[in-house]
Every structure is written in structure tokens, then in C-alpha cells.
């Protein structure tokens, strides 16, 4: 069973920031928060991951609360191609099996 | 650097036949993972392999399913005597040697869509 909770779906206007929340209140001290997305039945695509500090890369930013019980993935300027299912996953390292929950279906609208 | 490759992309089998799905990890990656995605569901972990070793097969059905990752060549997921319920998308992922921390991640292939008639 997934240890994260995400909203089932969200809408975002094209060009605006998309903020996707994730609750993980039972996260262990050395578990990382990983984000993946799956565009229309393609293979999941890695986006970003973090442990405690906020992280940013060319795709997104990850904000993790100080108590690590929740996090937010931010797509700063959403495009139509960002329409996908976004998964928030906890794992100790890249070698662990990834447990995919239901994810958030993000619809970016013109 | 080519990504994770899977073939075939689409596979149709009749009930009772065998299905063989192949996965070539990214160059330099020695760890392979197989996941299954049933229609309208999330991915479910099946098995984790290193070269010539099965590390974790806790997600594999006990019967008809097997996986290998030989010293040479791709990883193979084999399903014997397929049934309609095996129809799904099967994704392979690879990673380099897992670090002590979360320093890297799994990279997924495009998947094989198996249809059992």
C-alpha cells in the first residue's frame, strides 16, 4: 500500500504554476520523496527527489515541509505537455521497489 | 546514451501461449526492475534483478511468471500459459548500483503492452 496521499485530480491553466501536494505523515527519517509522472500510458518519467531540503532542477521544484510530513511539487510554468498523472513515492534509495499509488491526474488547460 | 529499451512494444498472445518480454537497461546500469500496470491502475512492482541474481521477487505471481537477467543480453520476463488477466502494460526500469542514499533513481522504459485474446 502506498504511504502517500495525493488529490485525485487537479486543473491548471497553461503558463501558470502547478502546485501538486502530497501527504506522507508516516515517512521514516531516511526515506526520500520521489516524484514521477506518467504521460498517457508511457513509461513513468523521473522528475525530482529530495530528503529534507528543497530541491530544484530544470523540470520542477520540490518543497518539503520541515517536519517532512508533506511536500509540494511545483511546475513553474505548466504547458499542455505537462498533462499527466503525477506520483509521489517514498523510497530509501533508488534500489528500492517503487510503490505507486493513485497519483494526481493533472490537466493543463489552454 | 540510449534509454531503457523494451521489446516488443506490443504483444498479442492467445490464452495458453507463452509471452517473452525483453528489457535492455541503460548503459552502465546493472539493476533491473519489472512493474506491471493493469488498465486504469498504478504500477505494481514485480521483481528486482541484478546480473544473474534475483534480489526481490516479492511482487511476482507464484505461478507462470519468471524473470532472469543473464550475464550477457537483456533481462527477460516470461509468462507461461497466459490468461486474459495477464493483459497489461509491463514496464522495465534500470538503475546503477544503488547508492547508500537516494542519490539516483530508476529510469523506465516505454513498456510492453500485452494483450491476451
Short mmCIF file of C-alpha atoms in Angstrom, two decimals:
data_model
loop_
_atom_site.label_atom_id
_atom_site.label_comp_id
_atom_site.label_asym_id
_atom_site.label_seq_id
_atom_site.Cartn_x
_atom_site.Cartn_y
_atom_site.Cartn_z
CA UNK A 1 0.00 0.00 0.00
CA UNK A 2 1.20 3.46 -0.91
CA UNK A 3 2.30 5.55 2.06
CA UNK A 4 1.41 8.81 0.39
CA UNK A 5 -1.86 10.64 -0.16
CA UNK A 6 -2.48 12.83 -3.19
CA UNK A 7 -5.56 14.54 -4.63
CA UNK A 8 -7.12 12.51 -7.39
CA UNK A 9 -7.12 15.29 -9.93
CA UNK A 10 -6.21 18.93 -10.47
CA UNK A 11 -6.56 21.50 -13.20
CA UNK A 12 -4.08 24.21 -14.07
CA UNK A 13 -4.13 26.99 -16.64
CA UNK A 14 -1.38 26.92 -19.23
CA UNK A 15 1.50 29.19 -18.27
CA UNK A 16 0.59 29.21 -14.60
CA UNK A 17 2.38 27.37 -11.83
CA UNK A 18 1.05 23.93 -10.97
CA UNK A 19 1.36 23.05 -7.28
CA UNK A 20 0.83 19.38 -6.55
CA UNK A 21 0.57 18.41 -2.87
CA UNK A 22 1.48 15.12 -1.26
CA UNK A 23 0.95 13.97 2.32
CA UNK A 24 3.33 11.43 3.82
CA UNK A 25 2.76 11.70 7.55
CA UNK A 26 4.37 8.32 8.34
CA UNK A 27 7.60 8.98 6.45
CA UNK A 28 10.72 7.46 8.05
CA UNK A 29 13.77 9.51 8.83
CA UNK A 30 15.84 8.20 5.92
CA UNK A 31 13.13 7.90 3.30
CA UNK A 32 13.37 10.11 0.26
CA UNK A 33 10.43 11.71 -1.51
CA UNK A 34 10.46 10.88 -5.22
CA UNK A 35 8.22 12.34 -7.89
CA UNK A 36 7.48 10.67 -11.19
CA UNK A 37 4.93 11.37 -13.87
CA UNK A 38 3.28 9.21 -16.50
CA UNK A 39 2.10 10.81 -19.70
CA UNK A 40 -0.67 8.91 -21.43
CA UNK A 41 0.47 5.34 -20.68
CA UNK A 42 4.12 6.00 -21.50
CA UNK A 43 6.77 4.78 -19.09
CA UNK A 44 6.99 6.80 -15.88
CA UNK A 45 9.37 9.72 -16.09
CA UNK A 46 11.52 10.75 -13.15
CA UNK A 47 11.05 14.39 -12.13
CA UNK A 48 12.84 15.11 -8.88
CA UNK A 49 13.56 13.76 -5.41
CA UNK A 50 14.65 15.08 -2.02
CA UNK A 51 15.24 14.19 1.59
CA UNK A 52 14.88 17.30 3.73
CA UNK A 53 15.93 20.34 1.77
CA UNK A 54 14.03 21.92 -1.04
CA UNK A 55 15.27 20.88 -4.44
CA UNK A 56 15.10 22.41 -7.89
CA UNK A 57 16.04 21.16 -11.31
CA UNK A 58 15.22 22.04 -14.88
CA UNK A 59 11.80 20.41 -14.65
CA UNK A 60 10.42 21.33 -11.26
CA UNK A 61 10.91 22.38 -7.66
CA UNK A 62 10.23 20.23 -4.64
CA UNK A 63 9.26 21.84 -1.35
CA UNK A 64 9.39 19.58 1.71
CA UNK A 65 7.94 20.80 4.99
CA UNK A 66 10.21 21.00 7.99
CA UNK A 67 8.52 18.06 9.70
CA UNK A 68 8.73 16.14 6.38
CA UNK A 69 5.11 15.08 6.63
CA UNK A 70 4.15 16.68 3.38
CA UNK A 71 5.65 18.07 0.21
CA UNK A 72 4.67 20.04 -2.87
CA UNK A 73 5.85 19.60 -6.43
CA UNK A 74 5.88 22.85 -8.35
CA UNK A 75 5.88 23.08 -12.13
CA UNK A 76 6.64 26.79 -12.52
CA UNK A 77 5.09 27.37 -15.95
CA UNK A 78 2.81 24.49 -16.87
CA UNK A 79 2.38 23.63 -20.54
CA UNK A 80 -0.13 21.38 -22.25
CA UNK A 81 2.57 18.70 -22.44
CA UNK A 82 2.66 18.58 -18.64
CA UNK A 83 -0.77 16.93 -18.63
CA UNK A 84 -0.06 13.62 -16.91
CA UNK A 85 -0.54 11.55 -13.78
CA UNK A 86 1.95 12.64 -11.11
CA UNK A 87 3.10 10.16 -8.48
CA UNK A 88 4.63 10.98 -5.12
CA UNK A 89 6.61 7.99 -3.82
CA UNK A 90 8.69 7.25 -0.73
CA UNK A 91 11.82 5.13 -1.01
CA UNK A 92 15.04 4.60 0.94
CA UNK A 93 17.13 4.71 -2.21
CA UNK A 94 16.98 4.13 -5.93
CA UNK A 95 17.40 0.41 -5.38
CA UNK A 96 14.10 0.01 -3.58
CA UNK A 97 10.99 -1.08 -5.33
CA UNK A 98 8.78 1.91 -6.02
CA UNK A 99 5.22 1.77 -4.73
CA UNK A 100 2.91 3.74 -6.98
CA UNK A 101 -0.36 4.95 -5.51
CA UNK A 102 -3.17 6.53 -7.44
CA UNK A 103 -1.30 9.73 -8.17
CA UNK A 104 -2.76 13.08 -9.19
CA UNK A 105 -4.13 13.48 -12.67
CA UNK A 106 -3.05 16.98 -13.71
CA UNK A 107 -4.92 18.55 -16.60
CA UNK A 108 -3.30 21.65 -18.05
CA UNK A 109 -5.86 23.70 -19.95
CA UNK A 110 -5.32 26.40 -22.55
CA UNK B 1 23.16 7.43 -24.24
CA UNK B 2 20.15 5.32 -25.14
CA UNK B 3 17.48 4.93 -22.51
CA UNK B 4 15.91 1.73 -21.27
CA UNK B 5 14.73 -0.30 -24.23
CA UNK B 6 11.90 -2.77 -24.22
CA UNK B 7 10.64 -5.05 -26.94
CA UNK B 8 8.30 -5.83 -28.30
CA UNK B 9 6.24 -2.72 -27.68
CA UNK B 10 3.04 -4.61 -28.35
CA UNK B 11 2.48 -8.34 -27.98
CA UNK B 12 -0.66 -10.32 -28.70
CA UNK B 13 -0.99 -13.86 -27.42
CA UNK B 14 -3.79 -16.38 -27.24
CA UNK B 15 -4.68 -17.99 -23.96
CA UNK B 16 -2.25 -20.77 -23.10
CA UNK B 17 0.65 -19.39 -25.12
CA UNK B 18 3.89 -18.05 -23.72
CA UNK B 19 4.89 -14.40 -23.61
CA UNK B 20 8.51 -13.23 -23.50
CA UNK B 21 9.23 -9.61 -22.75
CA UNK B 22 12.72 -8.19 -23.10
CA UNK B 23 14.39 -5.29 -21.40
CA UNK B 24 17.79 -3.76 -22.10
CA UNK B 25 18.86 -1.43 -19.28
CA UNK B 26 20.62 1.86 -19.77
CA UNK B 27 24.33 1.60 -20.42
CA UNK B 28 26.20 1.19 -17.17
CA UNK B 29 23.13 0.07 -15.21
CA UNK B 30 23.30 -3.32 -13.60
CA UNK B 31 19.96 -3.32 -11.79
CA UNK B 32 16.65 -4.07 -13.45
CA UNK B 33 13.10 -3.85 -12.12
CA UNK B 34 9.86 -5.07 -13.65
CA UNK B 35 6.48 -3.48 -12.96
CA UNK B 36 3.00 -4.31 -14.20
CA UNK B 37 0.22 -1.82 -14.83
CA UNK B 38 -3.31 -3.07 -15.22
CA UNK B 39 -5.76 -0.80 -17.08
CA UNK B 40 -6.66 2.32 -15.09
CA UNK B 41 -4.37 1.33 -12.20
CA UNK B 42 -0.95 2.38 -10.92
CA UNK B 43 2.23 0.41 -11.50
CA UNK B 44 2.84 -2.59 -9.25
CA UNK B 45 6.33 -3.87 -8.52
CA UNK B 46 7.04 -7.41 -9.64
CA UNK B 47 10.74 -8.26 -9.41
CA UNK B 48 14.19 -6.73 -8.91
CA UNK B 49 17.24 -8.33 -10.51
CA UNK B 50 20.94 -7.80 -10.76
CA UNK B 51 23.10 -9.61 -13.25
CA UNK B 52 22.46 -13.34 -12.77
CA UNK B 53 20.65 -12.78 -9.46
CA UNK B 54 17.09 -12.23 -8.35
CA UNK B 55 17.19 -9.80 -5.44
CA UNK B 56 13.49 -9.35 -4.67
CA UNK B 57 10.63 -11.20 -6.31
CA UNK B 58 8.01 -10.38 -3.71
CA UNK B 59 5.66 -8.95 -6.33
CA UNK B 60 5.81 -11.87 -8.74
CA UNK B 61 2.85 -14.21 -9.00
CA UNK B 62 3.87 -17.60 -7.67
CA UNK B 63 2.99 -19.50 -10.82
CA UNK B 64 3.61 -19.00 -14.53
CA UNK B 65 5.83 -15.93 -14.13
CA UNK B 66 9.62 -15.94 -14.12
CA UNK B 67 12.36 -13.42 -14.72
CA UNK B 68 16.05 -13.53 -15.47
CA UNK B 69 18.88 -11.14 -16.13
CA UNK B 70 21.74 -13.13 -17.62
CA UNK B 71 25.37 -12.13 -17.67
CA UNK B 72 25.02 -11.25 -21.34
CA UNK B 73 21.93 -9.93 -23.02
CA UNK B 74 18.68 -8.36 -21.91
CA UNK B 75 16.51 -9.16 -18.94
CA UNK B 76 13.59 -11.42 -19.80
CA UNK B 77 10.18 -11.56 -18.16
CA UNK B 78 8.49 -14.79 -19.12
CA UNK B 79 4.82 -15.59 -18.69
CA UNK B 80 3.78 -19.14 -19.37
CA UNK B 81 0.26 -20.23 -20.29
CA UNK B 82 -1.05 -16.69 -20.43
CA UNK B 83 -4.60 -15.89 -19.34
CA UNK B 84 -6.77 -12.87 -20.11
CA UNK B 85 -5.96 -11.38 -16.71
CA UNK B 86 -2.31 -11.07 -17.75
CA UNK B 87 -3.28 -8.37 -20.25
CA UNK B 88 -1.45 -5.28 -19.02
CA UNK B 89 1.43 -2.93 -19.67
CA UNK B 90 4.73 -4.28 -18.39
CA UNK B 91 7.39 -1.71 -17.62
CA UNK B 92 11.05 -2.26 -17.01
CA UNK B 93 13.27 0.18 -15.12
CA UNK B 94 17.00 0.24 -14.53
CA UNK B 95 19.34 1.94 -12.12
CA UNK B 96 23.06 1.99 -11.49
CA UNK B 97 24.44 0.46 -8.35
CA UNK B 98 22.05 1.74 -5.67
CA UNK B 99 23.86 4.25 -3.54
CA UNK B 100 23.65 4.36 0.22
CA UNK B 101 21.39 7.35 -0.02
CA UNK B 102 18.81 8.42 -2.56
CA UNK B 103 21.38 9.77 -4.94
CA UNK B 104 19.98 8.25 -8.07
CA UNK B 105 16.77 6.91 -9.41
CA UNK B 106 15.14 4.31 -11.60
CA UNK B 107 14.69 5.07 -15.29
CA UNK B 108 11.76 3.48 -17.04
CA UNK B 109 11.39 2.02 -20.50
CA UNK B 110 8.41 2.62 -22.80
CA UNK B 111 6.71 -0.62 -21.77
CA UNK B 112 5.34 -3.70 -23.50
CA UNK B 113 1.59 -3.88 -23.91
CA UNK B 114 0.47 -7.48 -23.68
CA UNK B 115 -2.95 -8.41 -24.96
CA UNK B 116 -4.23 -11.91 -24.34
CA UNK B 117 -7.06 -12.98 -26.60
#
